[in-house]
Tab-separated table of C-alpha atoms and ligand atoms in Angstrom:
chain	number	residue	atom	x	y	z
I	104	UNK	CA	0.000	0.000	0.000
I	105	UNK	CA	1.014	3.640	-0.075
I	106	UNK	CA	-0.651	5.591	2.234
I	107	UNK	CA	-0.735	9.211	3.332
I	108	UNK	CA	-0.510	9.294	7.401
I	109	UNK	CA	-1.240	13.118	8.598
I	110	UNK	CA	0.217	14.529	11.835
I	111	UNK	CA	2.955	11.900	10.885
I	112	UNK	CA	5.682	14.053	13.132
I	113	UNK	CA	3.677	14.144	15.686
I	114	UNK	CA	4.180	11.398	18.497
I	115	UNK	CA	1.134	8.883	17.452
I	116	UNK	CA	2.057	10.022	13.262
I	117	UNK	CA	5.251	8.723	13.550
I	118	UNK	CA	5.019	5.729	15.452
I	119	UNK	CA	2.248	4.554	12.892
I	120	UNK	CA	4.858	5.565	9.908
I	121	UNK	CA	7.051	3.441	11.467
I	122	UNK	CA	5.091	0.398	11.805
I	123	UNK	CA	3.525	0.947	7.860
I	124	UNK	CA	7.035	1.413	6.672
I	125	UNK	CA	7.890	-2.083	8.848
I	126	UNK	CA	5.308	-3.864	7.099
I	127	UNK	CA	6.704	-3.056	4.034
I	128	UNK	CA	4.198	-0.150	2.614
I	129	UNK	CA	5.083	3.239	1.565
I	130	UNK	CA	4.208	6.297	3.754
I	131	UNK	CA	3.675	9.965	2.617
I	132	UNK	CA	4.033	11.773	5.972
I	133	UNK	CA	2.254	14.908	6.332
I	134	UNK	CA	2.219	17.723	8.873
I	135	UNK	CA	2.801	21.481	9.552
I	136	UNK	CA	5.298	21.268	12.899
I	137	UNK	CA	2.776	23.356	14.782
I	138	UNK	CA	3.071	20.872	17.741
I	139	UNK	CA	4.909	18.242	15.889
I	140	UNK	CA	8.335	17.735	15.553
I	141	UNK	CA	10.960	16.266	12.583
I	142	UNK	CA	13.166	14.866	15.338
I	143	UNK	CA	10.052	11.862	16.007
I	144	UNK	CA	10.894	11.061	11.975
I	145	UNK	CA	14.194	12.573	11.613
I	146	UNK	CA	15.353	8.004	11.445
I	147	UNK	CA	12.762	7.930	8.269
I	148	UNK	CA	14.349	10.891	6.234
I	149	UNK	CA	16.340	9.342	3.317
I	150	UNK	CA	14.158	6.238	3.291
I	151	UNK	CA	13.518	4.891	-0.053
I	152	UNK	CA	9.791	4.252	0.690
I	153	UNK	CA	9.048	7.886	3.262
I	154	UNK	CA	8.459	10.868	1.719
I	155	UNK	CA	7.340	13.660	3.570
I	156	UNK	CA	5.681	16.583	3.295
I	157	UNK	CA	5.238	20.276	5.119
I	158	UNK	CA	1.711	21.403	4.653
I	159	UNK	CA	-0.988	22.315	6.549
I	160	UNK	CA	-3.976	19.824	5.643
I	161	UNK	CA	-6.742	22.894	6.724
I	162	UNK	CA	-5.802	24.003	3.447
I	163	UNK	CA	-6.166	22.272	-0.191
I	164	UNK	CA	-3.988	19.322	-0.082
I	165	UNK	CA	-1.857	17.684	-3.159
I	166	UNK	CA	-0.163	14.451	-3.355
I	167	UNK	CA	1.085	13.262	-6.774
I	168	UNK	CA	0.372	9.741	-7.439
I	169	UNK	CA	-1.918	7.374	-6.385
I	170	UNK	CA	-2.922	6.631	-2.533
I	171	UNK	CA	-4.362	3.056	-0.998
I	172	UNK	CA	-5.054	4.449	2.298
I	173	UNK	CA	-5.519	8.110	3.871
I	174	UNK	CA	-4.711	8.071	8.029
I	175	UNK	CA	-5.748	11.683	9.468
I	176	UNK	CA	-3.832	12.135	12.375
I	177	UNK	CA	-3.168	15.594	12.283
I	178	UNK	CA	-4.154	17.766	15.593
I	179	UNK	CA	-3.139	19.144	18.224
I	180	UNK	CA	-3.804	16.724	21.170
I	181	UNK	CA	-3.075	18.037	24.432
I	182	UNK	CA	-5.297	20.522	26.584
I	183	UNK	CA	-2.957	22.776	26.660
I	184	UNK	CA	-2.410	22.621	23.316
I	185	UNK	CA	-5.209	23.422	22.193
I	186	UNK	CA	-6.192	26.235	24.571
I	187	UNK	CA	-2.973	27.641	22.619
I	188	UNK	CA	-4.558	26.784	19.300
I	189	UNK	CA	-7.620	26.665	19.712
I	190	UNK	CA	-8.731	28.170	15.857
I	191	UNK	CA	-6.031	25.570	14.752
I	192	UNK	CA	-7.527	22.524	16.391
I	193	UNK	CA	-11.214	23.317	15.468
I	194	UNK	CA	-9.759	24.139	11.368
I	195	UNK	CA	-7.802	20.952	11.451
I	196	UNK	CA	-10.847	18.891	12.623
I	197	UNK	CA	-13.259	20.191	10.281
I	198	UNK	CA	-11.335	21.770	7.391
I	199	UNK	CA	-8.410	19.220	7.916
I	200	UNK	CA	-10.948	16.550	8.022
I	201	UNK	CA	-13.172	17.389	5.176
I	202	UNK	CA	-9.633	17.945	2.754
I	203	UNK	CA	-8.433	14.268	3.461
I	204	UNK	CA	-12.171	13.193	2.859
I	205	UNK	CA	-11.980	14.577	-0.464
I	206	UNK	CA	-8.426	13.438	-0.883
I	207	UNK	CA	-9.237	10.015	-0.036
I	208	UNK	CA	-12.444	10.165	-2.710
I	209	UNK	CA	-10.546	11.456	-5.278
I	210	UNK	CA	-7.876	8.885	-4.993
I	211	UNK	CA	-10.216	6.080	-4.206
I	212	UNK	CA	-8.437	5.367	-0.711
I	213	UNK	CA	-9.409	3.596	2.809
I	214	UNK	CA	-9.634	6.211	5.258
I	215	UNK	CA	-8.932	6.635	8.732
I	216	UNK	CA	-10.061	9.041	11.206
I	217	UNK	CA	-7.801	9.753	14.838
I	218	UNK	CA	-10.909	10.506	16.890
I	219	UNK	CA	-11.224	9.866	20.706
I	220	UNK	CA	-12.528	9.833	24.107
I	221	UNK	CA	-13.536	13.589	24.232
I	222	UNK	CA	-16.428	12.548	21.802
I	223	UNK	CA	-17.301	11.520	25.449
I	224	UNK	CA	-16.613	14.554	27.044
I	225	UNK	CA	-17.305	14.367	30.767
I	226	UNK	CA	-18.985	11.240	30.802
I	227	UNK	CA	-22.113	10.241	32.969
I	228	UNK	CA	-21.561	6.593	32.039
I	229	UNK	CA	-18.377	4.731	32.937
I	230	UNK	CA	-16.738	2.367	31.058
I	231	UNK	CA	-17.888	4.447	27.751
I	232	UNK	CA	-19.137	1.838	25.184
I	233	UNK	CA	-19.369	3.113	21.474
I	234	UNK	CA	-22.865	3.262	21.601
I	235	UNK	CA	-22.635	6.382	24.549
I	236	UNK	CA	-23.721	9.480	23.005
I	237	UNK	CA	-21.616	11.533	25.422
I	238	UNK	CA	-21.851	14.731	27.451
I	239	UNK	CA	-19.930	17.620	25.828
I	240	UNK	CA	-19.603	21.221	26.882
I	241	UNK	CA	-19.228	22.601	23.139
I	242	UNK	CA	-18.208	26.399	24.555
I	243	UNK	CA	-15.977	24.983	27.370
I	244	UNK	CA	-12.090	25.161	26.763
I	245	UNK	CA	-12.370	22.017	25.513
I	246	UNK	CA	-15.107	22.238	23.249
I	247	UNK	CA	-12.729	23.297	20.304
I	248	UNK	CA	-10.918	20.090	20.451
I	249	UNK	CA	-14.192	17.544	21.412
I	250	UNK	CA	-16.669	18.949	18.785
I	251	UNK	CA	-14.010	19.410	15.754
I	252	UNK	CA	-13.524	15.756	16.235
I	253	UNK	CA	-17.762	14.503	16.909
I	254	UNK	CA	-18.086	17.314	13.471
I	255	UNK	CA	-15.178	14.801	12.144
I	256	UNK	CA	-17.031	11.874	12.863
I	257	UNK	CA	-20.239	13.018	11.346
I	258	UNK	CA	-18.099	14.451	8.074
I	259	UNK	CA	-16.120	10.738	7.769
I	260	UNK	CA	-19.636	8.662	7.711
I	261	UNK	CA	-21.385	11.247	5.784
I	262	UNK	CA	-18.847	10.509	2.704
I	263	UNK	CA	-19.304	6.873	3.910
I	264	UNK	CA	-23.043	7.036	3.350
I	265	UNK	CA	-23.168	9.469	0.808
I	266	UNK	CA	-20.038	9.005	-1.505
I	267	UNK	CA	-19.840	5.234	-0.680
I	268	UNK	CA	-15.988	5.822	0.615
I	269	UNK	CA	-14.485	2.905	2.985
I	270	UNK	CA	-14.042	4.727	6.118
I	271	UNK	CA	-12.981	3.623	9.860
I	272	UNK	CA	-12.744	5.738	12.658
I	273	UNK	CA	-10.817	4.989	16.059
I	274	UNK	CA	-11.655	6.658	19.455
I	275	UNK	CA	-8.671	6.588	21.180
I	276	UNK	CA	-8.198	6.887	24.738
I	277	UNK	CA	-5.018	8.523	26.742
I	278	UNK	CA	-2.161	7.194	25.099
I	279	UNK	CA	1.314	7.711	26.461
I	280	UNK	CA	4.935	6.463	25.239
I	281	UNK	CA	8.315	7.835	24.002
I	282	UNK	CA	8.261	10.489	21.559
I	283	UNK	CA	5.375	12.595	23.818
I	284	UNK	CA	6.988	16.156	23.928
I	285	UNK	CA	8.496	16.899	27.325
I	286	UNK	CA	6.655	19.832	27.790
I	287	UNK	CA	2.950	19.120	26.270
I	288	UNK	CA	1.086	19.681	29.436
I	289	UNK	CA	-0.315	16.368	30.019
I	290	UNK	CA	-0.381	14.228	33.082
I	291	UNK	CA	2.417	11.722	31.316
I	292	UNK	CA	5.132	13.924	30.559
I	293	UNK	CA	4.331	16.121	33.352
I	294	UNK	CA	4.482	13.801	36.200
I	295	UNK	CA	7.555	11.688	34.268
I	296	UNK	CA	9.503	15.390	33.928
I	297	UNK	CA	8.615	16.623	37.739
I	298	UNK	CA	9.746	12.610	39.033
I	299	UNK	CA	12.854	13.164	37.426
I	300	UNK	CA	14.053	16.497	38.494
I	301	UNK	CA	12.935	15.211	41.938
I	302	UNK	CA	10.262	17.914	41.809
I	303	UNK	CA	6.742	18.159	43.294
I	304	UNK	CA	4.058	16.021	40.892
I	305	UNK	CA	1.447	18.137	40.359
I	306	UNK	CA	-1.951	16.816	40.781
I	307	UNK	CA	-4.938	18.944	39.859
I	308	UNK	CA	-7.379	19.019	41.987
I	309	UNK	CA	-7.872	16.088	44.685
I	310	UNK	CA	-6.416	13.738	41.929
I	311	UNK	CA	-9.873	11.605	42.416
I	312	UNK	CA	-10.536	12.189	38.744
I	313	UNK	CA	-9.544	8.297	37.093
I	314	UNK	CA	-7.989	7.859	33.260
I	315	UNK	CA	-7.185	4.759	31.750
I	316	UNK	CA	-3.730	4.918	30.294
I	317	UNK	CA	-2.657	3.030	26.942
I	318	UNK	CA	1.076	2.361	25.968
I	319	UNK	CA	1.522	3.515	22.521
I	320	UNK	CA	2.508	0.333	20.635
I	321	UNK	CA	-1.207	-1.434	21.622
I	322	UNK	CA	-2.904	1.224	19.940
I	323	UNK	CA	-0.892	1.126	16.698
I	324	UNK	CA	-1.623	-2.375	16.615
I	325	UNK	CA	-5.426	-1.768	17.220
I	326	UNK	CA	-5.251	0.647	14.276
I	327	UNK	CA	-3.310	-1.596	12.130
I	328	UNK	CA	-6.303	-4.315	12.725
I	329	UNK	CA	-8.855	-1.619	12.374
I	330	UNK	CA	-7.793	-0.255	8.843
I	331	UNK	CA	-7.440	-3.889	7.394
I	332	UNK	CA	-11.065	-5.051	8.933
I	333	UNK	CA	-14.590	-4.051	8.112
I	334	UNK	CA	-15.583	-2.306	10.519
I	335	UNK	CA	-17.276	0.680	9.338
I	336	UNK	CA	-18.460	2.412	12.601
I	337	UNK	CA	-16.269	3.882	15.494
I	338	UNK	CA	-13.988	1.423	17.557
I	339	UNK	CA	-12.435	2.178	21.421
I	340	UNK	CA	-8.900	1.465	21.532
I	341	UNK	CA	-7.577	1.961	25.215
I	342	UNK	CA	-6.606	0.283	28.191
I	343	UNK	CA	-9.505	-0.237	30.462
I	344	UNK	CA	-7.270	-0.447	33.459
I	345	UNK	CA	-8.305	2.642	35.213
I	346	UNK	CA	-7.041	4.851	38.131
I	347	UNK	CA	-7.435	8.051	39.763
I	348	UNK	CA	-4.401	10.609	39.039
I	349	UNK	CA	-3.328	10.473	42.458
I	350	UNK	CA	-2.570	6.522	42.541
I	351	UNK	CA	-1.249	7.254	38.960
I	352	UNK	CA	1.222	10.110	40.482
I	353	UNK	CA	2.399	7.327	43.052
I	354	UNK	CA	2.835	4.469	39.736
I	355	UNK	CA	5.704	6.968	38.088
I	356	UNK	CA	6.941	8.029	41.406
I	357	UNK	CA	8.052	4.153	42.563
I	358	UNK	CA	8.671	3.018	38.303
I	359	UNK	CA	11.391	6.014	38.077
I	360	UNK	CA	12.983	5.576	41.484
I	361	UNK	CA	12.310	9.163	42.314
I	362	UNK	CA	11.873	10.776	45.839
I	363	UNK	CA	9.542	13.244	44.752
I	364	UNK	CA	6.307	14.259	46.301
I	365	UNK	CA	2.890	15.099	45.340
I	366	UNK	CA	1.453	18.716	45.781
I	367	UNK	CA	-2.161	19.238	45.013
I	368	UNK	CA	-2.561	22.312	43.076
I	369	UNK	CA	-5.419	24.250	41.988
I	370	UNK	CA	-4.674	25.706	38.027
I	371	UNK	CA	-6.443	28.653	38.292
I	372	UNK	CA	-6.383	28.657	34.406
I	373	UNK	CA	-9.026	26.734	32.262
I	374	UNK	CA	-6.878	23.883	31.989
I	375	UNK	CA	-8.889	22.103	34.676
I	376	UNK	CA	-12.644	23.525	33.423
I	377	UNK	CA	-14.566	20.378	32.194
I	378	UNK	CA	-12.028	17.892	33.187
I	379	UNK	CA	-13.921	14.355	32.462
I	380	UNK	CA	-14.105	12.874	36.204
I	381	UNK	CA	-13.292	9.390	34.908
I	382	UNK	CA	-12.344	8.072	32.046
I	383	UNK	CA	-12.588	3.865	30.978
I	384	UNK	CA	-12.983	2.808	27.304
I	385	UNK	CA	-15.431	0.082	27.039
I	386	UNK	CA	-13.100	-2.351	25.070
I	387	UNK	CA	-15.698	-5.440	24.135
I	388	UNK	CA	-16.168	-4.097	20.482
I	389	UNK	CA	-12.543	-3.909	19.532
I	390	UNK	CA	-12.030	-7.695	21.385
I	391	UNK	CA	-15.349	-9.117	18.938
I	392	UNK	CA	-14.254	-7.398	15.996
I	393	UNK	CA	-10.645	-6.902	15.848
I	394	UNK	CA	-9.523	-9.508	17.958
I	395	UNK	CA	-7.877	-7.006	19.848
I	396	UNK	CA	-6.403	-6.153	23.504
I	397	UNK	CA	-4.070	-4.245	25.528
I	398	UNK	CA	-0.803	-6.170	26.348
I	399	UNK	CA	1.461	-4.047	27.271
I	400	UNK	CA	1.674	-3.291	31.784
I	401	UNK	CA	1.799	0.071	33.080
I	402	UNK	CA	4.873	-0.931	34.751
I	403	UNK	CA	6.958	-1.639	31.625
I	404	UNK	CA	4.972	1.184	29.836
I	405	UNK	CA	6.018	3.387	32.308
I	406	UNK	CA	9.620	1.984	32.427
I	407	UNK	CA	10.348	2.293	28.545
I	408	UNK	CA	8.504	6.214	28.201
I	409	UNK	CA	10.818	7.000	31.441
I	410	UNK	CA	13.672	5.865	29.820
I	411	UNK	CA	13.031	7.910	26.940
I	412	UNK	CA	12.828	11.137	28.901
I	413	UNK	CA	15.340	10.667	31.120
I	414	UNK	CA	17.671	11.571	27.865
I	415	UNK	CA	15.439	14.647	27.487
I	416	UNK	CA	15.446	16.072	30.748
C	140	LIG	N1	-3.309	16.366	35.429
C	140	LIG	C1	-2.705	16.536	36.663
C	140	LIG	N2	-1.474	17.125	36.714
C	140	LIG	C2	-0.798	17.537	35.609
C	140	LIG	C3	-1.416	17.356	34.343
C	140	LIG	C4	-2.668	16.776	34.281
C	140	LIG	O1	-3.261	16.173	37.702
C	140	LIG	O2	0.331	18.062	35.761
C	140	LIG	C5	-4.622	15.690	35.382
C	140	LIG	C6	-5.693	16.428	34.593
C	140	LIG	O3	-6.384	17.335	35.443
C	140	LIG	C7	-6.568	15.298	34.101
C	140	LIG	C8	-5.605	14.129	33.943
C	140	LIG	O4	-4.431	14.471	34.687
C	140	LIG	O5	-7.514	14.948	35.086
C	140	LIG	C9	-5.207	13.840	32.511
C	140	LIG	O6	-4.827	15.041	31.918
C	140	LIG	P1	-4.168	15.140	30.463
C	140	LIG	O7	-3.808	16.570	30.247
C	140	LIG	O8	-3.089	14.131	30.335
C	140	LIG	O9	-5.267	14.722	29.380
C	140	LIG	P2	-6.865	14.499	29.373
C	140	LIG	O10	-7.046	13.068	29.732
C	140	LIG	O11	-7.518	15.405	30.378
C	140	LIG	O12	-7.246	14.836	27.989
């Protein structure tokens, strides 16, 4: 296949143009650097089947040639992120979405849509099966991020319906591993960063709130099953092992040997307005149709992202 992977310097973009240039496919990596980075694909430069490409997909997009499969990972991904770009994030959801759609028509190409567990927003039913319509603050900090991607849901089956396109869509739940950027604002790199430096972890709140966190190489294989099955409507991919941010502030304390505390803080910016309570992907749809599960611990999760950022730091 040759396929077109947006976002592809981003941390998920480039771990999935790794694992399509492993399986022997071409990639045509895509992104603008807004909150990616070349260093995540700087090992795929000068490969004879990577090519990429600076452009931002809001706007008309060109590839020469043909295209098997379209991946649309572009976005910005972290709260903090996109309270920074917040016109960004919605453009790249909607505009960014409805581009590859056409792409992906035009070129007769499988496509893929990076959604996630914000289609939930702050959920009043835990685990969230597909079938949970969610509970979404649309003018809340968050809302640029959450309804760009439920508008990029509706947009991807529309041209399924409507244009007859082969589409897939994958909510995916917190996802954490090397190649996260040091300073991105979420709880992973925050909490591995502070551990390090022997800092304070900051928990916001009374760190009740729960998340279920994912290492990065079971989602790229629950993608990898998910573009090559049938499944045309949206699929969970997380790990349903949940915990509150406080026990997870204790997991990286003890992985990375560090004698740092935790300190309870209060952001008095919106980073905490609308922060989901818990957070558990319902997983029994991506088990019956992909044949698919989590194997990867927390522990060792936690062990190889540490090890990654202990260069950084
Ligand atoms: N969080 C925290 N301390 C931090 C960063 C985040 O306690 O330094 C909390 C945050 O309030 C949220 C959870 O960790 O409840 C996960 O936040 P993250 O930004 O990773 O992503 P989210 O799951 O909210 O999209």
């Amino acid at each position: 296949m040759r396929v077109l992977i947006t976002g592809a310097a981003g941390f998920l973009g480039s771990h999935l143009s790794d694992r399509f240039i492993h399986e022997g496919h071409s990639v045509v990596g895509m992104d603008n650097l807004i909150t990616g980075n070349m260093d995540n694909i700087a090992h795929l430069m000068g490969h004879d089947r990577f090519e990429f490409i600076k452009h931002d997909v809001s706007n008309y997009i060109y590839v020469a040639g043909s295209l098997d499969a379209i991946l649309h990972f572009a976005s910005p991904a972290s709260p903090n992120d996109y309270l920074m770009y917040p016109i960004p994030t919605l453009k790249v959801g909607s505009l960014g979405t409805h581009n590859t759609l056409g792409l992906a028509k035009n070129k007769k190409a499988r496509y893929l849509l990076a959604s996630t567990s914000e289609v939930y927003g702050d959920p009043l039913v835990n685990p969230q099966p597909e079938t949970y319509w969610g509970h979404v603050n649309p003018i809340g900090p968050r809302g640029v991020y959450d309804e760009a991607k439920r508008f990029a849901e509706a947009m991807t089956l529309a041209y399924q319906r409507y244009h007859g396109l082969e589409t897939r869509i994958v909510r995916i739940f917190n996802t954490y591993g090397p190649r996260m950027r040091l300073n991105d604002g979420r709880v992973v790199p925050n909490f591995i960063h502070q551990a390090l430096l022997g800092e304070p972890l900051t928990v916001y709140g009374d760190g009740s709130q729960t998340r279920s966190f994912q290492y990065y190489s079971d989602l790229v294989e629950g993608i990898y099953r998910l573009l090559l099955s049938d499944e045309p409507l949206p699929v969970n991919i997380g790990n349903p092992y949940e915990m509150t941010i406080l026990d997870f502030a204790h997991a990286v304390v003890e992985v990375a040997h560090s004698k740092s505390e935790v300190k309870f803080i209060q952001p008095e910016d919106e980073r905490v307005r609308d922060d989901p309570k818990m957070r558990r992907p319902d997983i029994s749809k991506a088990k019956r149709v992909l044949d698919w599960e989590p194997q990867v611990h927390l522990a060792d999760g936690l062990a190889q992202t540490i090890a990654y950022f202990r260069d950084k730091v």
